[in-house]
Short mmCIF file of C-alpha atoms and ligand atoms in Angstrom, two decimals:
data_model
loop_
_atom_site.label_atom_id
_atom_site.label_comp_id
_atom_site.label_asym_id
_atom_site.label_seq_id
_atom_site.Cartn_x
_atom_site.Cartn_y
_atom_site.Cartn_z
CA UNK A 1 130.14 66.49 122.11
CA UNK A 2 132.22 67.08 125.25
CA UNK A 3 132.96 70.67 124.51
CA UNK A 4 129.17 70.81 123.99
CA UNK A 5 127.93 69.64 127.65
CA UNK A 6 130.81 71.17 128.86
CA UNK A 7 130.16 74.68 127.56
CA UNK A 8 126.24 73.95 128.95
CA UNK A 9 127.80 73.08 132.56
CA UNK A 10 129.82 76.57 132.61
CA UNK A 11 127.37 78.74 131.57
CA UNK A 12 124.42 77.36 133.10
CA UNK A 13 124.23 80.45 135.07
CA UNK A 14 123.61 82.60 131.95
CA UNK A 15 120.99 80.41 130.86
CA UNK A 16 118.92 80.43 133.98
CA UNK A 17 119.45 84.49 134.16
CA UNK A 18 117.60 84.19 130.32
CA UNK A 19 115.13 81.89 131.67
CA UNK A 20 114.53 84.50 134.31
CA UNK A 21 114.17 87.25 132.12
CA UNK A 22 111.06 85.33 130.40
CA UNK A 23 109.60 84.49 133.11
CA UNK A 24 109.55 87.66 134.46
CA UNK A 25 107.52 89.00 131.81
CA UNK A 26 104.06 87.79 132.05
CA UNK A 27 102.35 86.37 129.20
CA UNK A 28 99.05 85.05 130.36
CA UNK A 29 97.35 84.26 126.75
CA UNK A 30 93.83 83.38 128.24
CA UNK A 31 93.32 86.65 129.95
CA UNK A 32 96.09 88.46 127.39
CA UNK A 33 98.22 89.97 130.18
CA UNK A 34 101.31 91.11 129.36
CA UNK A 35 101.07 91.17 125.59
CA UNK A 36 102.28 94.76 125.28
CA UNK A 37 106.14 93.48 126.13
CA UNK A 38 106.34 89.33 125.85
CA UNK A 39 106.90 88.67 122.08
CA UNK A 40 109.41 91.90 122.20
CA UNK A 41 110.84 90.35 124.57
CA UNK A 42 110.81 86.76 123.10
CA UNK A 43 112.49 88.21 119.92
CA UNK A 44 115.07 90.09 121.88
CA UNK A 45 116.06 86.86 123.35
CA UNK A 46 116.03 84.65 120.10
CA UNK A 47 118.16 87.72 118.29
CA UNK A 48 120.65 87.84 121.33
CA UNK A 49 121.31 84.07 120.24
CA UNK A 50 121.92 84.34 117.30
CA UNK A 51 118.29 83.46 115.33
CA UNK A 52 117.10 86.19 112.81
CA UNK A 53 114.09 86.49 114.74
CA UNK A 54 110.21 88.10 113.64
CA UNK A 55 106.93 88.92 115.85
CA UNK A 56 104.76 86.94 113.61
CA UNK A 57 101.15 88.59 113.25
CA UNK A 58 98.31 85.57 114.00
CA UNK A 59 95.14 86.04 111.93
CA UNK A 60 91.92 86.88 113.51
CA UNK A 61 94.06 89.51 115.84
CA UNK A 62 95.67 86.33 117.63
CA UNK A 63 98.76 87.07 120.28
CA UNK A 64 101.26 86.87 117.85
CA UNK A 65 103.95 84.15 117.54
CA UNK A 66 107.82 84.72 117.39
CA UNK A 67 109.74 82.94 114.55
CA UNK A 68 113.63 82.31 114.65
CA UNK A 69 115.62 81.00 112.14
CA UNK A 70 119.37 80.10 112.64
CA UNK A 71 120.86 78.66 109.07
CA UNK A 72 123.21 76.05 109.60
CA UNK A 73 127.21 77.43 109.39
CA UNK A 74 128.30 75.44 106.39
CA UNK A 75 126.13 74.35 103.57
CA UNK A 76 122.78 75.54 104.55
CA UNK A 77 121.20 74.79 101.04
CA UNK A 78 121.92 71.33 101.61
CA UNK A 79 121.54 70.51 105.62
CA UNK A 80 118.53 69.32 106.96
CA UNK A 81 116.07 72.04 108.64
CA UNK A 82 114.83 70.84 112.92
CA UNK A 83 111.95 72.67 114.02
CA UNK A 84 111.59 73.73 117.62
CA UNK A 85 107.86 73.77 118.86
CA UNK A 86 107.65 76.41 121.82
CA UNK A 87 105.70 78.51 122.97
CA UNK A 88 105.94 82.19 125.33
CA UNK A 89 102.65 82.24 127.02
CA UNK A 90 101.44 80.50 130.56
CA UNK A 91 98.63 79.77 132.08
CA UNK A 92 96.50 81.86 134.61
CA UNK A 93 98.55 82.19 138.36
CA UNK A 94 95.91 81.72 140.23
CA UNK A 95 94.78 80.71 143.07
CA UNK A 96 97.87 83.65 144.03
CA UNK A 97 97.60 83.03 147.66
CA UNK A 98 99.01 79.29 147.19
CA UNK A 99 101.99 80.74 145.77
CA UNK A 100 104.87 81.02 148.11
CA UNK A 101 106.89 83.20 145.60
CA UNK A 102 105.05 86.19 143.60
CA UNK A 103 104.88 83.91 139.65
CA UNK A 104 106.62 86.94 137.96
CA UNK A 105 109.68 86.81 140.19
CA UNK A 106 111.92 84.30 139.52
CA UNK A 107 113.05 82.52 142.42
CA UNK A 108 115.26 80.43 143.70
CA UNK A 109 114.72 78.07 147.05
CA UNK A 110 117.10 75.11 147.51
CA UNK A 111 117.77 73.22 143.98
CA UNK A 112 114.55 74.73 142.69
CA UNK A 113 113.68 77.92 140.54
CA UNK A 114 110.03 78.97 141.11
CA UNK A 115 107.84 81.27 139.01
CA UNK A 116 104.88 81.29 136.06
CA UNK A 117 106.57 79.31 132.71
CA UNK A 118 109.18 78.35 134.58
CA UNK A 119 108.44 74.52 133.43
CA UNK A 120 105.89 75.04 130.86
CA UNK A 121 107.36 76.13 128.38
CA UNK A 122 109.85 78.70 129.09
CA UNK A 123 111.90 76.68 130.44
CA UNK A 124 112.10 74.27 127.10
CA UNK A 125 113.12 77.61 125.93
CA UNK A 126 115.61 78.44 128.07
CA UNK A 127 117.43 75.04 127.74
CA UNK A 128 117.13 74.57 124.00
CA UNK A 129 118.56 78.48 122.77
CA UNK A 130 121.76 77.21 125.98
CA UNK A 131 122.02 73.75 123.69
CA UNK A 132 122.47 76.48 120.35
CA UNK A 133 124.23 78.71 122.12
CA UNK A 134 127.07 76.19 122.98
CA UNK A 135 127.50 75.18 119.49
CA UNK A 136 127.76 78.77 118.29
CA UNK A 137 130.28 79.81 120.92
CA UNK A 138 132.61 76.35 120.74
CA UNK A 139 132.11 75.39 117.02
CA UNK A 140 131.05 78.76 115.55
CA UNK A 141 127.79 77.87 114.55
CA UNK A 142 124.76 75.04 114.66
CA UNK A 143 125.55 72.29 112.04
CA UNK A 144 121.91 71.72 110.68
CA UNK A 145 119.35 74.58 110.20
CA UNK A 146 117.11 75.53 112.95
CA UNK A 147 113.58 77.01 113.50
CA UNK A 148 112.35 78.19 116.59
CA UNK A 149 108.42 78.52 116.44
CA UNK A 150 107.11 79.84 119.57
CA UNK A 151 103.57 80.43 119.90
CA UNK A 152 102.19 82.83 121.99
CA UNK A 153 98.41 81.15 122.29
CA UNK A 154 99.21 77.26 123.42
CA UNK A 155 97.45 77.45 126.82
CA UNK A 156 94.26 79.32 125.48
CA UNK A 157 93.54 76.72 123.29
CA UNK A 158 95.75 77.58 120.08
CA UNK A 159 92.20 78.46 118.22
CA UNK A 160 94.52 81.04 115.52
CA UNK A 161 97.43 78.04 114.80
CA UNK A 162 94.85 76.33 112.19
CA UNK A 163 94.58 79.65 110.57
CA UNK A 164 98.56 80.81 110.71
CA UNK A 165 99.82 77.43 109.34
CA UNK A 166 97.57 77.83 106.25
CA UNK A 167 98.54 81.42 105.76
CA UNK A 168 102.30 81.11 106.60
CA UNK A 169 103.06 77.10 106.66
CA UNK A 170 105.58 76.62 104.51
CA UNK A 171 107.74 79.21 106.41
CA UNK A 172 107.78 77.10 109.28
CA UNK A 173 108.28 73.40 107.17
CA UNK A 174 110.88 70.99 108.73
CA UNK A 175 112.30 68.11 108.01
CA UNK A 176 111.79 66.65 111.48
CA UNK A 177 110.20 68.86 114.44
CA UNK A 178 110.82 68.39 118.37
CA UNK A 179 107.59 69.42 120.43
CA UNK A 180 107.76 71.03 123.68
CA UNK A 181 107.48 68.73 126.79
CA UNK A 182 109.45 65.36 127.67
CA UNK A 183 111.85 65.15 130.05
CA UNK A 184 111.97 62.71 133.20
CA UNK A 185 109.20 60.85 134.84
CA UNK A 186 108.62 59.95 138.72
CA UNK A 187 111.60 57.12 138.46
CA UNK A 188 114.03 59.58 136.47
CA UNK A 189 113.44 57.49 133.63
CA UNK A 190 113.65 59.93 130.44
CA UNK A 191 110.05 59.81 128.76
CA UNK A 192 108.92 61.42 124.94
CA UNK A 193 105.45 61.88 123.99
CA UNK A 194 104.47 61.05 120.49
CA UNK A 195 100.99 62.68 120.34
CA UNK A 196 98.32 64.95 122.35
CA UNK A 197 94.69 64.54 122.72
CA UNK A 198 92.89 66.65 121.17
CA UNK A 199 90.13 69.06 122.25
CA UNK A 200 86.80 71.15 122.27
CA UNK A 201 86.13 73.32 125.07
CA UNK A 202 82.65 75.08 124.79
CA UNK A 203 80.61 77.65 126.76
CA UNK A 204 77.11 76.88 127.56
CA UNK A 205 74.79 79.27 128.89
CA UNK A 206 70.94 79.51 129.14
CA UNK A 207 68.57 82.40 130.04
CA UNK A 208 65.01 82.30 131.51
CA UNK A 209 64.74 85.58 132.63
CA UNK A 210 65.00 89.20 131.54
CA UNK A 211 66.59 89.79 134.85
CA UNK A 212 67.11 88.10 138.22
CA UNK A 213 63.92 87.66 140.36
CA UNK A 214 63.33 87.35 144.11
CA UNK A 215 63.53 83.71 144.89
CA UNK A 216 60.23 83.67 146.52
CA UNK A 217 59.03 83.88 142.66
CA UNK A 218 60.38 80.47 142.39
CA UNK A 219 57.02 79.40 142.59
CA UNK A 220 56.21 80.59 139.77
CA UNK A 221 59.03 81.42 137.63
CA UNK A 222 61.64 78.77 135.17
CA UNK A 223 64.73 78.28 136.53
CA UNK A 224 67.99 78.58 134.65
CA UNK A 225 70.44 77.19 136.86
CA UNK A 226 68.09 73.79 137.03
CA UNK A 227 67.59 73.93 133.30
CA UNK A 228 71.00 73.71 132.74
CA UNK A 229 72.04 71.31 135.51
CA UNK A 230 69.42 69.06 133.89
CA UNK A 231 71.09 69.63 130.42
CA UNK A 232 74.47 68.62 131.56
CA UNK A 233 72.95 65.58 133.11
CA UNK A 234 72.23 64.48 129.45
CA UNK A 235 75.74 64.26 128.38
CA UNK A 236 77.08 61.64 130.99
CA UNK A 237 75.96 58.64 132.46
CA UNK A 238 77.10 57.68 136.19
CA UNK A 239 79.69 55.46 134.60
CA UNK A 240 81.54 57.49 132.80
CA UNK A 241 80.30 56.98 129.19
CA UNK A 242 79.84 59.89 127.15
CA UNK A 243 76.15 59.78 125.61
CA UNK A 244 76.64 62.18 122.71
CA UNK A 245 74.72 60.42 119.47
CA UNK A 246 78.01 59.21 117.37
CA UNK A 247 80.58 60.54 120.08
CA UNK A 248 82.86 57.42 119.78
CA UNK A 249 82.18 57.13 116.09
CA UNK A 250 85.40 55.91 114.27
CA UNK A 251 87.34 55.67 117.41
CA UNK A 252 89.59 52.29 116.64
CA UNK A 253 91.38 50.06 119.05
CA UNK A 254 94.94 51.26 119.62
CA UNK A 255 97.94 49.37 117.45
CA UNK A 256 99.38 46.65 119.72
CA UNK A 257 102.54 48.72 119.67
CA UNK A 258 100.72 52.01 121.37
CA UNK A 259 98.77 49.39 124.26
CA UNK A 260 102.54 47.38 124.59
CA UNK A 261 104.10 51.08 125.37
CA UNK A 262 101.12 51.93 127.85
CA UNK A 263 101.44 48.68 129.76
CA UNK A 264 105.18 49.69 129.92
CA UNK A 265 104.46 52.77 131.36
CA UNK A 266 105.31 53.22 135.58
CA UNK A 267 102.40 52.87 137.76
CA UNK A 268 101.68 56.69 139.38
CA UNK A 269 98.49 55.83 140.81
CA UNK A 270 99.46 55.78 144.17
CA UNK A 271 101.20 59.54 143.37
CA UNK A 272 97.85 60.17 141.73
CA UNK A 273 95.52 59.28 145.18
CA UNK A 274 98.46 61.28 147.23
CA UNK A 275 98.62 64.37 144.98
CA UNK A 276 94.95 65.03 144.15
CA UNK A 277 93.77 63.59 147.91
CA UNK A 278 90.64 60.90 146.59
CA UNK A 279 90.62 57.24 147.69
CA UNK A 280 90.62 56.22 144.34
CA UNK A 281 89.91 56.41 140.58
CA UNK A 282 87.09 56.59 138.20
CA UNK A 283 85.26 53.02 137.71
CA UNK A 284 87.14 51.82 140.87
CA UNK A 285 90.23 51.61 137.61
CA UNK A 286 93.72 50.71 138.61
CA UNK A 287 96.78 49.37 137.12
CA UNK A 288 97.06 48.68 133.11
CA UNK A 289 93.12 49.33 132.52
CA UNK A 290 93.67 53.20 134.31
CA UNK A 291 96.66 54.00 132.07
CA UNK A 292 94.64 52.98 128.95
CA UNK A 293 91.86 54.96 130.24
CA UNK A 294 93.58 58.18 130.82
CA UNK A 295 95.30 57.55 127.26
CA UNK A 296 92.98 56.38 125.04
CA UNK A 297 89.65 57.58 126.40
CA UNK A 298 87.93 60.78 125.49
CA UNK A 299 86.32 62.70 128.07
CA UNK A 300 83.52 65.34 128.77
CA UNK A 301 84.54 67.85 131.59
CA UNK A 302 82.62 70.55 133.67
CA UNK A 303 85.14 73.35 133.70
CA UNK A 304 83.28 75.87 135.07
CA UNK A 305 79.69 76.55 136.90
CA UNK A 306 78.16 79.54 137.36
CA UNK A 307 74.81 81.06 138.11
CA UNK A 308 73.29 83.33 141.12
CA UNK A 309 75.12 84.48 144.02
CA UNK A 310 78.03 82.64 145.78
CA UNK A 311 79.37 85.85 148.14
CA UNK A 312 79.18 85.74 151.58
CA UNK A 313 75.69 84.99 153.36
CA UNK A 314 72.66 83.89 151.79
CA UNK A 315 71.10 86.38 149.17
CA UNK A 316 67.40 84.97 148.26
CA UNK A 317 67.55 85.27 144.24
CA UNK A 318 66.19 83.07 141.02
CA UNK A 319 69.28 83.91 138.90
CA UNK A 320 68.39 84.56 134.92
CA UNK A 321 71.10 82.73 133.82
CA UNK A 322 72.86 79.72 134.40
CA UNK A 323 76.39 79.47 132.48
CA UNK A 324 78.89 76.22 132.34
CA UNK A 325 82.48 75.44 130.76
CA UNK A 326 82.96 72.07 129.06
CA UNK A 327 86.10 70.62 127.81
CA UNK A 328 86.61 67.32 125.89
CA UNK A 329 89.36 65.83 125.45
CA UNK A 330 89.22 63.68 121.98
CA UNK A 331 91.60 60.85 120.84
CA UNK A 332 93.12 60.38 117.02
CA UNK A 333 89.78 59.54 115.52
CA UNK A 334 87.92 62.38 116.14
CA UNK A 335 87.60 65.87 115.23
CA UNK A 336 86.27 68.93 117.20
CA UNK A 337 84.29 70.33 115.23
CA UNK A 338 82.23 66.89 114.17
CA UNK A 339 81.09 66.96 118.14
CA UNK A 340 80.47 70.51 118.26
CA UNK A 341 77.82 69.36 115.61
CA UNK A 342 77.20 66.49 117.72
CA UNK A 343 76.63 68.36 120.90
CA UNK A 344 74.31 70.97 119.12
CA UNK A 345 71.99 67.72 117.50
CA UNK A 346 72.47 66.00 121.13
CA UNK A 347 71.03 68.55 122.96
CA UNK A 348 68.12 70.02 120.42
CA UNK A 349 67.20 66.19 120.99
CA UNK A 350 66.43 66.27 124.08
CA UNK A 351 64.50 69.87 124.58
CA UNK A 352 66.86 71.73 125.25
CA UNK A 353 67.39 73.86 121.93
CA UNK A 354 67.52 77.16 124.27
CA UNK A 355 70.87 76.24 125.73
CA UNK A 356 73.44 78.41 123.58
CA UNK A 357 76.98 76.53 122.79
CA UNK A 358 79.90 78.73 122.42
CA UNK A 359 83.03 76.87 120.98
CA UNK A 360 86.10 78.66 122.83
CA UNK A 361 88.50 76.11 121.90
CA UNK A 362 89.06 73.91 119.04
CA UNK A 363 92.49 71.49 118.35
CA UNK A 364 92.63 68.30 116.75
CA UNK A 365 94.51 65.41 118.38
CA UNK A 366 97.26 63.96 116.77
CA UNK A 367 99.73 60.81 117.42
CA UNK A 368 103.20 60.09 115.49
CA UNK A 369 103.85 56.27 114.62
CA UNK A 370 105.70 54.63 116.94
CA UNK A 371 108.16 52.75 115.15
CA UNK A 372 109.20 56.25 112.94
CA UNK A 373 113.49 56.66 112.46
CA UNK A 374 112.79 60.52 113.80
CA UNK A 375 111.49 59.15 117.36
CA UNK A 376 114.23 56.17 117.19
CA UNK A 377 116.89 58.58 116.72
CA UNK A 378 114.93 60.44 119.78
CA UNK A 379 114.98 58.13 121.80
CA UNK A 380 118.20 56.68 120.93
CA UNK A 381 119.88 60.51 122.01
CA UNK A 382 117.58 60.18 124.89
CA UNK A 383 118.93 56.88 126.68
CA UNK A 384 122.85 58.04 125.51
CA UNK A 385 121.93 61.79 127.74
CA UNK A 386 120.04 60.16 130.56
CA UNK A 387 121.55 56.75 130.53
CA UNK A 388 118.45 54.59 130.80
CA UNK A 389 116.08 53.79 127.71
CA UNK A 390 113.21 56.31 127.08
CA UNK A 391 109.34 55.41 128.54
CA UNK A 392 107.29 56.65 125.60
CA UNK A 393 103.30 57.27 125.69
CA UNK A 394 101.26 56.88 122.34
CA UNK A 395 99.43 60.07 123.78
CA UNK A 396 99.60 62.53 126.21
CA UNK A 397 96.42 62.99 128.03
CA UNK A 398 96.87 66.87 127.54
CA UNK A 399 96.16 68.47 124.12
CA UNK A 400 98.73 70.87 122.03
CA UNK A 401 98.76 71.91 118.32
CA UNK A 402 100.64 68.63 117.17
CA UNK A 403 98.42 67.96 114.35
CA UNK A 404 98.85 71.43 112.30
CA UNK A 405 102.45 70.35 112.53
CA UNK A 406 102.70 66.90 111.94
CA UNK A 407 99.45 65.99 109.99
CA UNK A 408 99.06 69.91 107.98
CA UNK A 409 102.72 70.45 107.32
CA UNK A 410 103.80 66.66 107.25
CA UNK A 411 106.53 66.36 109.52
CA UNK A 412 107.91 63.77 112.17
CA UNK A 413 107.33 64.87 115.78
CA UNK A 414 108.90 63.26 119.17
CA UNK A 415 109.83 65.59 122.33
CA UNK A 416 112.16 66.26 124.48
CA UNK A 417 112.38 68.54 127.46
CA UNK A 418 113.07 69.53 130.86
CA UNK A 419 109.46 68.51 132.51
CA UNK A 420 109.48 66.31 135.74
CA UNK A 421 106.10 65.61 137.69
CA UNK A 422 107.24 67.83 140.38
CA UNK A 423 107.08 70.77 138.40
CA UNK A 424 103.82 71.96 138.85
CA UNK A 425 103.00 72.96 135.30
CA UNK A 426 99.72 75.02 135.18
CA UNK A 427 99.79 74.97 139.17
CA UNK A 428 100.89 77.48 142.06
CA UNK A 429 104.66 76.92 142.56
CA UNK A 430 105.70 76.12 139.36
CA UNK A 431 109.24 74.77 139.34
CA UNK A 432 112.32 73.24 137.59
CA UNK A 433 115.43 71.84 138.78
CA UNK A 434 118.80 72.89 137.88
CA UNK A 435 119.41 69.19 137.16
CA UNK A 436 116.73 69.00 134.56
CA UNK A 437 117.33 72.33 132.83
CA UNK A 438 120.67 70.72 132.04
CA UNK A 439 119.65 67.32 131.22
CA UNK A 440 117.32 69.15 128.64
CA UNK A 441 119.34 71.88 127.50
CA UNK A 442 121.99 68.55 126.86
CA UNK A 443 119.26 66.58 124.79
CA UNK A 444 118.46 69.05 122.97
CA UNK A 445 122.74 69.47 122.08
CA UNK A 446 122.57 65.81 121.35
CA UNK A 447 119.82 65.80 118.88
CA UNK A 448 120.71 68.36 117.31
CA UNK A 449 124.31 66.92 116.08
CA UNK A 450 122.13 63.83 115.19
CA UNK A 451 119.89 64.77 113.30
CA UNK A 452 122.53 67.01 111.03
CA UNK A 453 124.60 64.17 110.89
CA UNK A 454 121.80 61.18 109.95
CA UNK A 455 119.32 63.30 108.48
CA UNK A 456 121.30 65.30 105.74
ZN1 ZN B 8 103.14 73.81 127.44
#
């Protein structure tokens, strides 16, 4: 494999200009921004490394996702096929003014590149077509076959994936299937994720009023902003439970193996207090009991409020509507669209039938077994690239698509990546290192002559 790293070392500088070129188109899903260019430009960069590459339409008039397939260079009927899980878009930029760099500029400062993607997911990208590229250009071509799925509507939800996969699933079947994300964690010990919360996100919105009213008519006049305030009071208690009717139905106690890797897992409280500036968590929680919590818990989340007039100065109004933004985020056992059904009964129970639910985003969660040969073999590449064994967590607290790919389409999913805490995925200043772009782009080398070698 030395030619391998070694060809990933030289032309490092390449890869980052490619990198750069992504991020430089924007590709903000949630408020589709930039839509006209990114997946031309996502299948220009897929082609110009060698994939036969395709702007896949997404039903429902989803942003589309780009498809690259790369057959292996000897015996392709017979080699095993790696998926790549990616995807093109990024989240929202702002708050702008806490950027120090504009997010569609690629930047560098010091050891870091700044700019929108640049982390999530671009970067995975970035490092995985420099892993493919090496083998083309020092062994003439990849030695297993290779798709390259890159979505273009991860961070609004993925509400279309459900949808594609039924229409188009087989296309995308692999044997085995490396998600985006992994990497290093706050010690620089290499860490894989084997599953993702899932989640609902809703809109709820009420109306009282034809049209706002002077305040003074408060008197006299229902409120929507209380009404819903008092709706939202209904779905949590003061101590964090969740008081949906049949919310934590099914939910079972994690296998020994999932709480064993959990415990294992590095204590980033006191990075938690520091980043997010509070004095402490959620039930006073610390240690073990916090990491299970932000694992294995499901959770109900104000997003979003919004009613009346929040500009500058006081303007005396009763507003006519009141709107929120909810997000939970559900663990293996349940489904979103159960507590959609839930929600609905929940709050018809107590009065409040007149408060509308929107569902805005829909994935189911999803967690690979532990003890499967795909994430040994993982992990195994993992401590040989980064020279220390691999922290693994049952779950990610986040949510992605994981279950239309490893529960629809049946295949074995670990990661491996390029992420570090200090990238500021989703955030202003989003970064990678050098360092870790190669570490990934390297893992992603390493896997790849595994898996054609064990898997065939
Ligand atoms: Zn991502």
């Amino acid at each position: 494999m030395n030619e391998i790293y070694s060809h990933i070392e030289s032309h490092v500088d390449e890869s980052i200009q490619q990198l750069f070129e992504l991020v430089r188109q924007p590709s903000i899903s949630t408020q589709k921004v930039g839509f006209d260019k990114a997946p031309g430009v996502m299948k220009e960069l897929l082609e110009r490394n060698g994939f036969d590459a395709e702007i896949v339409p997404v039903p429902n008039d989803g942003l589309p996702t780009v498809y690259g397939y790369m057959a292996a260079s000897e015996n392709p009927e017979t080699a095993p096929t790696l998926l790549f899980y990616c995807h093109y878009d990024v989240q929202p930029v702002d708050p702008l003014d806490l950027w120090d760099t504009d997010p569609f500029e690629p930047t560098q400062v010091g050891d870091r590149l700044y700019g929108r993607g640049m982390s999530d997911d671009k970067g995975n990208i970035g490092a995985r077509l420099a892993a493919i590229r090496a083998f083309i250009d020092e062994r003439g071509g990849v030695p297993c076959n290779i798709k390259m799925f890159c979505e273009g509507e991860e961070e609004s939800g993925s509400i279309n994936l459900p949808d594609l996969i039924a229409e188009r699933g087989d296309d995308f079947k692999a044997d085995a299937c490396i998600w985006e994300g992994g990497g290093r964690n706050l010690n620089d010990d290499p860490f894989m994720y084997l599953g993702l919360k899932g989640v609902l996100g809703v809109g709820l919105s009420v109306r009282m009023l034809s049209g706002d009213a002077h305040s003074s008519y408060a008197a006299i006049l229902p409120s929507a902003a209380w009404r819903l305030l008092r709706a939202l009071q209904t779905i949590k208690d003061e101590d964090e439970n969740i008081l949906i009717d049949g919310f934590y139905d099914g939910i079972t106690e994690p296998s020994p193996e999932a709480i064993a890797a959990v415990e294992a897992l590095p204590d980033d409280a006191p990075e938690w207090l520091d980043t997010f500036g509070v004095s402490g968590f959620v039930k006073g929680l610390d240690g073990e009991d916090l990491r299970k919590q932000l694992t294995f818990q499901p959770t109900a989340n104000i997003a979003g409020l919004d009613s009346g007039y929040q500009d500058a100065g006081l303007k005396t109004v009763l507003p006519a509507e009141a709107k929120a933004k909810m997000d939970f985020r559900l663990v293996p056992e349940q489904r979103p669209y159960d507590i959609v059904e839930k929600l609905r009964k929940h709050l018809d129970k107590h009065g409040f039938e007149d408060v509308e639910i929107e569902v805005l985003g829909a994935v189911n969660p999803y967690r690979t077994d532990l003890n499967s040969p795909w994430v040994q073999l993982v992990a195994e590449t993992a401590e040989e690239i980064y020279g220390r064994k691999p922290v693994m967590t049952p779950n990610m607290a986040g949510t992605g698509p994981m279950f239309d790919f490893g529960d629809t389409l049946g295949m074995p999913i670990a990661t491996s990546g390029i992420d570090h805490p200090s990238h500021k995925i989703h955030a202003p200043n989003e970064n990678i290192t050098v360092e870790d772009f190669l570490l990934g782009a390297k893992h992603a080398a390493l896997i790849i002559e595994r898996f054609a070698r064990d898997w065939g």
